[in-house]
Amino acid sequence: MDVIQFLSSLLDLHRQQLQALTRQGEIQAEVLAQLLQGEGCGGGKMRRSGPGERELRMPAMRQQEQNPEAYLAVFEQAAASSRLPRGEWGARLATLLSDDVWAEETYPVARSSSTPDYYDALKAKILSQARAAEEQSWLDFSSVAYDPAKGVRDLGLRLSAAAERWLRPERRTAVQVVQRVALEQFVSLLPEEAKSWVHGQTPGTMEEAIRLAEQHLSVSNEEGPSPAHVRIKLQTDTSHWREWGKGQQSGK
């Protein structure tokens, strides 16, 4: 790699890191603007502050939110700063989910729930939905096919667009993009049963994927070959003895 390529890669890395921080900065700017203007947000009534508490103001979480991790990080900072009781975080977050995000079939727990663990459950559900959306983006990328009627230029453009939707370079560093590609390739090269199982666990890092694969393969080896493998082995052995028998008969 020459100096120009190195500098270009370095600039690209800085650009991606800045873009990843931009969204979090936008959320924080919205929060600050609403604090200064004293306006309600989230489409619902503002919670009354108790003794020693300040009002928690956050912009609504939109369906097109591309970085739910950053949104939730800002929410937690705002909730802690406003001294909102931890047990009320879930109910407050629920009021910030805009109508295009909220769906009873997706988040079946009532919005008014104030159990201490409701926030953790709601956060896990939001992140799970985000992972599912990313998984769908990966499937869309991997299913791009060549259309002779549209030509190779169309193929290249569609593949590039699908890759950007999947890898989200605006919210990942160059290193994270490489790790994501390597992770998906690693899972795809596993034996079929292990691949399906590890894939269903949605590992977030290569180390986690390796650990899950080792765990599954270890259990599979302890249990012995599957019935399908046994049938194949028996068929092979039967064929061997059948051929041996034919040889014995022809030799007589």
mmCIF file of C-alpha atoms in Angstrom:
data_model
loop_
_atom_site.group_PDB
_atom_site.id
_atom_site.type_symbol
_atom_site.label_atom_id
_atom_site.label_comp_id
_atom_site.label_asym_id
_atom_site.label_seq_id
_atom_site.Cartn_x
_atom_site.Cartn_y
_atom_site.Cartn_z
ATOM 1 C CA MET A 1 0.000 0.000 0.000
ATOM 2 C CA ASP A 2 1.517 3.363 -1.031
ATOM 3 C CA VAL A 3 1.291 6.610 0.928
ATOM 4 C CA ILE A 4 -1.675 7.925 -1.057
ATOM 5 C CA GLN A 5 -3.700 4.747 -0.473
ATOM 6 C CA PHE A 6 -2.804 4.802 3.212
ATOM 7 C CA LEU A 7 -3.899 8.416 3.621
ATOM 8 C CA SER A 8 -7.076 7.730 1.669
ATOM 9 C CA SER A 9 -7.925 4.781 3.929
ATOM 10 C CA LEU A 10 -7.171 6.860 7.008
ATOM 11 C CA LEU A 11 -9.427 9.678 5.824
ATOM 12 C CA ASP A 12 -12.189 7.195 5.051
ATOM 13 C CA LEU A 13 -11.897 5.742 8.551
ATOM 14 C CA HIS A 14 -12.189 9.202 10.109
ATOM 15 C CA ARG A 15 -15.185 9.989 7.906
ATOM 16 C CA GLN A 16 -17.022 6.857 8.998
ATOM 17 C CA GLN A 17 -16.279 7.504 12.661
ATOM 18 C CA LEU A 18 -17.537 11.075 12.376
ATOM 19 C CA GLN A 19 -20.717 9.905 10.657
ATOM 20 C CA ALA A 20 -21.312 7.368 13.427
ATOM 21 C CA LEU A 21 -21.037 10.152 16.006
ATOM 22 C CA THR A 22 -23.221 12.544 14.026
ATOM 23 C CA ARG A 23 -26.465 10.701 14.744
ATOM 24 C CA GLN A 24 -25.816 10.649 18.476
ATOM 25 C CA GLY A 25 -25.023 14.360 18.298
ATOM 26 C CA GLU A 26 -28.277 15.009 16.439
ATOM 27 C CA ILE A 27 -30.271 13.274 19.162
ATOM 28 C CA GLN A 28 -28.494 15.221 21.870
ATOM 29 C CA ALA A 29 -29.119 18.469 19.975
ATOM 30 C CA GLU A 30 -32.836 17.676 19.764
ATOM 31 C CA VAL A 31 -32.939 16.976 23.487
ATOM 32 C CA LEU A 32 -31.151 20.244 24.259
ATOM 33 C CA ALA A 33 -33.464 22.230 21.977
ATOM 34 C CA GLN A 34 -36.546 20.790 23.670
ATOM 35 C CA LEU A 35 -35.115 21.520 27.100
ATOM 36 C CA LEU A 36 -34.541 25.147 26.103
ATOM 37 C CA GLN A 37 -37.943 25.537 24.461
ATOM 38 C CA GLY A 38 -39.794 23.723 27.261
ATOM 39 C CA GLU A 39 -41.867 21.734 24.769
ATOM 40 C CA GLY A 40 -43.283 18.257 25.303
ATOM 41 C CA CYS A 41 -42.204 15.425 23.046
ATOM 42 C CA GLY A 42 -43.025 11.887 22.107
ATOM 43 C CA GLY A 43 -46.643 12.692 21.312
ATOM 44 C CA GLY A 44 -47.720 12.153 24.928
ATOM 45 C CA LYS A 45 -48.122 14.113 28.128
ATOM 46 C CA MET A 46 -44.999 15.015 30.031
ATOM 47 C CA ARG A 47 -44.518 13.195 33.297
ATOM 48 C CA ARG A 48 -44.715 15.429 36.368
ATOM 49 C CA SER A 49 -41.419 15.618 38.186
ATOM 50 C CA GLY A 50 -41.222 14.547 41.785
ATOM 51 C CA PRO A 51 -39.148 16.170 44.535
ATOM 52 C CA GLY A 52 -35.544 16.584 43.411
ATOM 53 C CA GLU A 53 -36.372 15.493 39.845
ATOM 54 C CA ARG A 54 -36.261 17.339 36.554
ATOM 55 C CA GLU A 55 -38.500 16.698 33.571
ATOM 56 C CA LEU A 56 -37.131 14.139 31.120
ATOM 57 C CA ARG A 57 -37.428 15.378 27.554
ATOM 58 C CA MET A 58 -36.462 13.256 24.559
ATOM 59 C CA PRO A 59 -37.416 13.234 20.870
ATOM 60 C CA ALA A 60 -39.642 10.351 19.812
ATOM 61 C CA MET A 61 -37.952 7.225 18.515
ATOM 62 C CA ARG A 62 -38.818 6.967 14.842
ATOM 63 C CA GLN A 63 -39.147 3.848 12.743
ATOM 64 C CA GLN A 64 -36.286 4.975 10.502
ATOM 65 C CA GLU A 65 -33.974 5.314 13.504
ATOM 66 C CA GLN A 66 -30.710 3.916 12.145
ATOM 67 C CA ASN A 67 -28.852 3.740 15.430
ATOM 68 C CA PRO A 68 -31.109 2.537 18.268
ATOM 69 C CA GLU A 69 -28.043 1.869 20.434
ATOM 70 C CA ALA A 70 -27.118 5.559 20.323
ATOM 71 C CA TYR A 71 -30.718 6.598 21.002
ATOM 72 C CA LEU A 72 -30.956 4.331 24.041
ATOM 73 C CA ALA A 73 -27.575 5.532 25.319
ATOM 74 C CA VAL A 74 -28.787 9.142 25.175
ATOM 75 C CA PHE A 75 -32.072 8.135 26.833
ATOM 76 C CA GLU A 76 -30.242 6.476 29.723
ATOM 77 C CA GLN A 77 -28.034 9.533 30.188
ATOM 78 C CA ALA A 78 -31.070 11.838 30.159
ATOM 79 C CA ALA A 79 -33.029 9.594 32.542
ATOM 80 C CA ALA A 80 -30.134 9.461 34.990
ATOM 81 C CA SER A 81 -29.556 13.222 34.767
ATOM 82 C CA SER A 82 -33.226 13.947 35.430
ATOM 83 C CA ARG A 83 -33.158 11.555 38.421
ATOM 84 C CA LEU A 84 -36.020 9.526 36.980
ATOM 85 C CA PRO A 85 -36.500 6.392 39.155
ATOM 86 C CA ARG A 86 -35.036 3.320 37.437
ATOM 87 C CA GLY A 87 -38.343 1.491 37.729
ATOM 88 C CA GLU A 88 -40.034 4.156 35.583
ATOM 89 C CA TRP A 89 -37.569 4.104 32.699
ATOM 90 C CA GLY A 90 -39.523 1.478 30.771
ATOM 91 C CA ALA A 91 -42.834 3.314 30.960
ATOM 92 C CA ARG A 92 -41.142 6.563 29.931
ATOM 93 C CA LEU A 93 -39.340 4.936 27.006
ATOM 94 C CA ALA A 94 -42.613 3.379 25.866
ATOM 95 C CA THR A 95 -44.175 6.841 25.522
ATOM 96 C CA LEU A 96 -41.285 7.846 23.264
ATOM 97 C CA LEU A 97 -41.920 5.084 20.736
ATOM 98 C CA SER A 98 -43.735 6.761 17.862
ATOM 99 C CA ASP A 99 -46.842 5.112 16.445
ATOM 100 C CA ASP A 100 -44.925 3.744 13.447
ATOM 101 C CA VAL A 101 -42.563 1.946 15.833
ATOM 102 C CA TRP A 102 -45.042 0.772 18.451
ATOM 103 C CA ALA A 103 -47.080 -2.326 17.657
ATOM 104 C CA GLU A 104 -48.826 -4.543 20.183
ATOM 105 C CA GLU A 105 -47.751 -7.675 18.329
ATOM 106 C CA THR A 106 -44.130 -6.504 18.560
ATOM 107 C CA TYR A 107 -44.206 -5.050 22.079
ATOM 108 C CA PRO A 108 -47.073 -6.919 23.803
ATOM 109 C CA VAL A 109 -46.382 -5.461 27.261
ATOM 110 C CA ALA A 110 -48.639 -2.527 28.082
ATOM 111 C CA ARG A 111 -47.136 0.929 27.762
ATOM 112 C CA SER A 112 -48.147 1.797 31.301
ATOM 113 C CA SER A 113 -46.094 -1.014 32.832
ATOM 114 C CA SER A 114 -43.816 0.265 35.579
ATOM 115 C CA THR A 115 -42.135 -2.937 36.750
ATOM 116 C CA PRO A 116 -38.414 -2.511 37.497
ATOM 117 C CA ASP A 117 -37.361 -4.882 34.730
ATOM 118 C CA TYR A 118 -39.692 -3.449 32.085
ATOM 119 C CA TYR A 119 -37.031 -1.119 30.692
ATOM 120 C CA ASP A 120 -34.540 -3.964 30.271
ATOM 121 C CA ALA A 121 -37.176 -6.066 28.486
ATOM 122 C CA LEU A 122 -38.196 -3.181 26.240
ATOM 123 C CA LYS A 123 -34.581 -2.306 25.449
ATOM 124 C CA ALA A 124 -33.812 -5.936 24.605
ATOM 125 C CA LYS A 125 -36.844 -6.064 22.322
ATOM 126 C CA ILE A 126 -35.851 -2.878 20.498
ATOM 127 C CA LEU A 127 -32.304 -4.128 19.957
ATOM 128 C CA SER A 128 -33.636 -7.524 18.888
ATOM 129 C CA GLN A 129 -35.805 -5.858 16.265
ATOM 130 C CA ALA A 130 -32.781 -3.864 15.110
ATOM 131 C CA ARG A 131 -30.770 -7.079 14.740
ATOM 132 C CA ALA A 132 -33.646 -8.664 12.821
ATOM 133 C CA ALA A 133 -33.704 -5.688 10.463
ATOM 134 C CA GLU A 134 -29.946 -6.003 9.953
ATOM 135 C CA GLU A 135 -30.337 -9.717 9.330
ATOM 136 C CA GLN A 136 -32.945 -8.983 6.673
ATOM 137 C CA SER A 137 -30.534 -6.502 5.105
ATOM 138 C CA TRP A 138 -27.891 -9.246 4.998
ATOM 139 C CA LEU A 139 -30.354 -11.621 3.338
ATOM 140 C CA ASP A 140 -31.240 -8.942 0.798
ATOM 141 C CA PHE A 141 -27.535 -8.440 0.076
ATOM 142 C CA SER A 142 -26.788 -12.152 -0.279
ATOM 143 C CA SER A 143 -29.811 -12.726 -2.544
ATOM 144 C CA VAL A 144 -28.887 -10.099 -5.146
ATOM 145 C CA ALA A 145 -28.773 -11.907 -8.483
ATOM 146 C CA TYR A 146 -27.663 -11.043 -11.993
ATOM 147 C CA ASP A 147 -30.437 -10.082 -14.409
ATOM 148 C CA PRO A 148 -29.265 -10.440 -18.039
ATOM 149 C CA ALA A 149 -31.977 -8.034 -19.174
ATOM 150 C CA LYS A 150 -30.572 -5.246 -16.957
ATOM 151 C CA GLY A 151 -26.871 -5.933 -17.359
ATOM 152 C CA VAL A 152 -23.838 -5.891 -15.112
ATOM 153 C CA ARG A 153 -24.045 -2.176 -14.269
ATOM 154 C CA ASP A 154 -27.446 -2.697 -12.665
ATOM 155 C CA LEU A 155 -26.039 -5.682 -10.768
ATOM 156 C CA GLY A 156 -23.151 -3.635 -9.415
ATOM 157 C CA LEU A 157 -25.356 -0.718 -8.365
ATOM 158 C CA ARG A 158 -27.887 -2.966 -6.620
ATOM 159 C CA LEU A 159 -25.133 -4.894 -4.865
ATOM 160 C CA SER A 160 -23.478 -1.690 -3.637
ATOM 161 C CA ALA A 161 -26.786 -0.290 -2.362
ATOM 162 C CA ALA A 162 -27.635 -3.563 -0.597
ATOM 163 C CA ALA A 163 -24.163 -3.666 0.982
ATOM 164 C CA GLU A 164 -24.577 -0.130 2.367
ATOM 165 C CA ARG A 165 -27.992 -0.968 3.838
ATOM 166 C CA TRP A 166 -26.512 -4.047 5.499
ATOM 167 C CA LEU A 167 -23.138 -2.739 6.706
ATOM 168 C CA ARG A 168 -24.245 0.824 7.593
ATOM 169 C CA PRO A 169 -20.811 2.434 6.994
ATOM 170 C CA GLU A 170 -22.176 5.727 8.342
ATOM 171 C CA ARG A 171 -22.482 4.200 11.824
ATOM 172 C CA ARG A 172 -19.581 1.732 11.777
ATOM 173 C CA THR A 173 -15.835 2.160 11.586
ATOM 174 C CA ALA A 174 -13.834 0.480 8.830
ATOM 175 C CA VAL A 175 -12.648 -2.130 11.340
ATOM 176 C CA GLN A 176 -16.228 -2.915 12.378
ATOM 177 C CA VAL A 177 -17.271 -3.319 8.745
ATOM 178 C CA VAL A 178 -14.441 -5.798 8.153
ATOM 179 C CA GLN A 179 -15.366 -7.711 11.316
ATOM 180 C CA ARG A 180 -19.005 -7.895 10.251
ATOM 181 C CA VAL A 181 -18.132 -9.316 6.831
ATOM 182 C CA ALA A 182 -15.728 -11.824 8.401
ATOM 183 C CA LEU A 183 -18.373 -12.856 10.944
ATOM 184 C CA GLU A 184 -20.984 -13.618 8.287
ATOM 185 C CA GLN A 185 -18.450 -15.532 6.193
ATOM 186 C CA PHE A 186 -17.372 -17.553 9.240
ATOM 187 C CA VAL A 187 -20.947 -18.589 10.023
ATOM 188 C CA SER A 188 -21.637 -19.476 6.375
ATOM 189 C CA LEU A 189 -18.660 -21.893 6.328
ATOM 190 C CA LEU A 190 -19.802 -23.915 9.349
ATOM 191 C CA PRO A 191 -21.440 -27.354 8.957
ATOM 192 C CA GLU A 192 -25.116 -26.981 8.095
ATOM 193 C CA GLU A 193 -26.589 -27.787 11.520
ATOM 194 C CA ALA A 194 -24.039 -25.653 13.352
ATOM 195 C CA LYS A 195 -24.547 -22.829 10.870
ATOM 196 C CA SER A 196 -28.305 -22.751 11.419
ATOM 197 C CA TRP A 197 -27.937 -22.873 15.199
ATOM 198 C CA VAL A 198 -25.210 -20.215 15.469
ATOM 199 C CA HIS A 199 -27.056 -18.009 13.011
ATOM 200 C CA GLY A 200 -30.169 -18.200 15.175
ATOM 201 C CA GLN A 201 -28.202 -16.985 18.200
ATOM 202 C CA THR A 202 -27.328 -13.738 16.319
ATOM 203 C CA PRO A 203 -23.733 -13.413 17.582
ATOM 204 C CA GLY A 204 -22.480 -9.841 17.643
ATOM 205 C CA THR A 205 -18.747 -10.551 17.472
ATOM 206 C CA MET A 206 -16.410 -13.123 15.948
ATOM 207 C CA GLU A 207 -15.376 -14.306 19.418
ATOM 208 C CA GLU A 208 -19.005 -14.913 20.358
ATOM 209 C CA ALA A 209 -19.631 -16.784 17.096
ATOM 210 C CA ILE A 210 -16.571 -18.981 17.655
ATOM 211 C CA ARG A 211 -17.655 -19.782 21.206
ATOM 212 C CA LEU A 212 -21.178 -20.689 20.068
ATOM 213 C CA ALA A 213 -19.867 -22.852 17.223
ATOM 214 C CA GLU A 214 -17.463 -24.695 19.537
ATOM 215 C CA GLN A 215 -20.260 -25.256 22.030
ATOM 216 C CA HIS A 216 -22.626 -26.667 19.407
ATOM 217 C CA LEU A 217 -20.019 -28.857 17.702
ATOM 218 C CA SER A 218 -18.833 -30.185 21.064
ATOM 219 C CA VAL A 219 -22.359 -31.260 21.987
ATOM 220 C CA SER A 220 -22.876 -32.773 18.528
ATOM 221 C CA ASN A 221 -19.663 -34.817 18.794
ATOM 222 C CA GLU A 222 -20.645 -36.111 22.250
ATOM 223 C CA GLU A 223 -24.045 -37.208 20.970
ATOM 224 C CA GLY A 224 -22.471 -39.096 18.076
ATOM 225 C CA PRO A 225 -23.436 -39.105 14.405
ATOM 226 C CA SER A 226 -26.937 -38.129 13.416
ATOM 227 C CA PRO A 227 -29.436 -40.777 12.152
ATOM 228 C CA ALA A 228 -28.842 -39.535 8.605
ATOM 229 C CA HIS A 229 -25.101 -40.197 8.920
ATOM 230 C CA VAL A 230 -25.825 -43.665 10.331
ATOM 231 C CA ARG A 231 -28.099 -44.469 7.383
ATOM 232 C CA ILE A 232 -25.431 -43.365 4.918
ATOM 233 C CA LYS A 233 -22.812 -45.492 6.714
ATOM 234 C CA LEU A 234 -25.080 -48.560 6.717
ATOM 235 C CA GLN A 235 -25.870 -48.107 3.035
ATOM 236 C CA THR A 236 -22.156 -47.849 2.273
ATOM 237 C CA ASP A 237 -21.357 -50.982 4.280
ATOM 238 C CA THR A 238 -24.212 -52.886 2.625
ATOM 239 C CA SER A 239 -23.005 -51.888 -0.823
ATOM 240 C CA HIS A 240 -19.492 -53.028 0.055
ATOM 241 C CA TRP A 241 -20.616 -56.488 1.125
ATOM 242 C CA ARG A 242 -22.914 -56.779 -1.901
ATOM 243 C CA GLU A 243 -19.978 -56.116 -4.227
ATOM 244 C CA TRP A 244 -17.834 -58.571 -2.253
ATOM 245 C CA GLY A 245 -20.530 -61.244 -2.615
ATOM 246 C CA LYS A 246 -20.722 -60.738 -6.361
ATOM 247 C CA GLY A 247 -16.967 -61.158 -6.587
ATOM 248 C CA GLN A 248 -17.098 -64.411 -4.662
ATOM 249 C CA GLN A 249 -19.813 -65.815 -6.936
ATOM 250 C CA SER A 250 -17.993 -64.876 -10.123
ATOM 251 C CA GLY A 251 -14.826 -66.544 -8.823
ATOM 252 C CA LYS A 252 -16.524 -69.912 -8.437
#
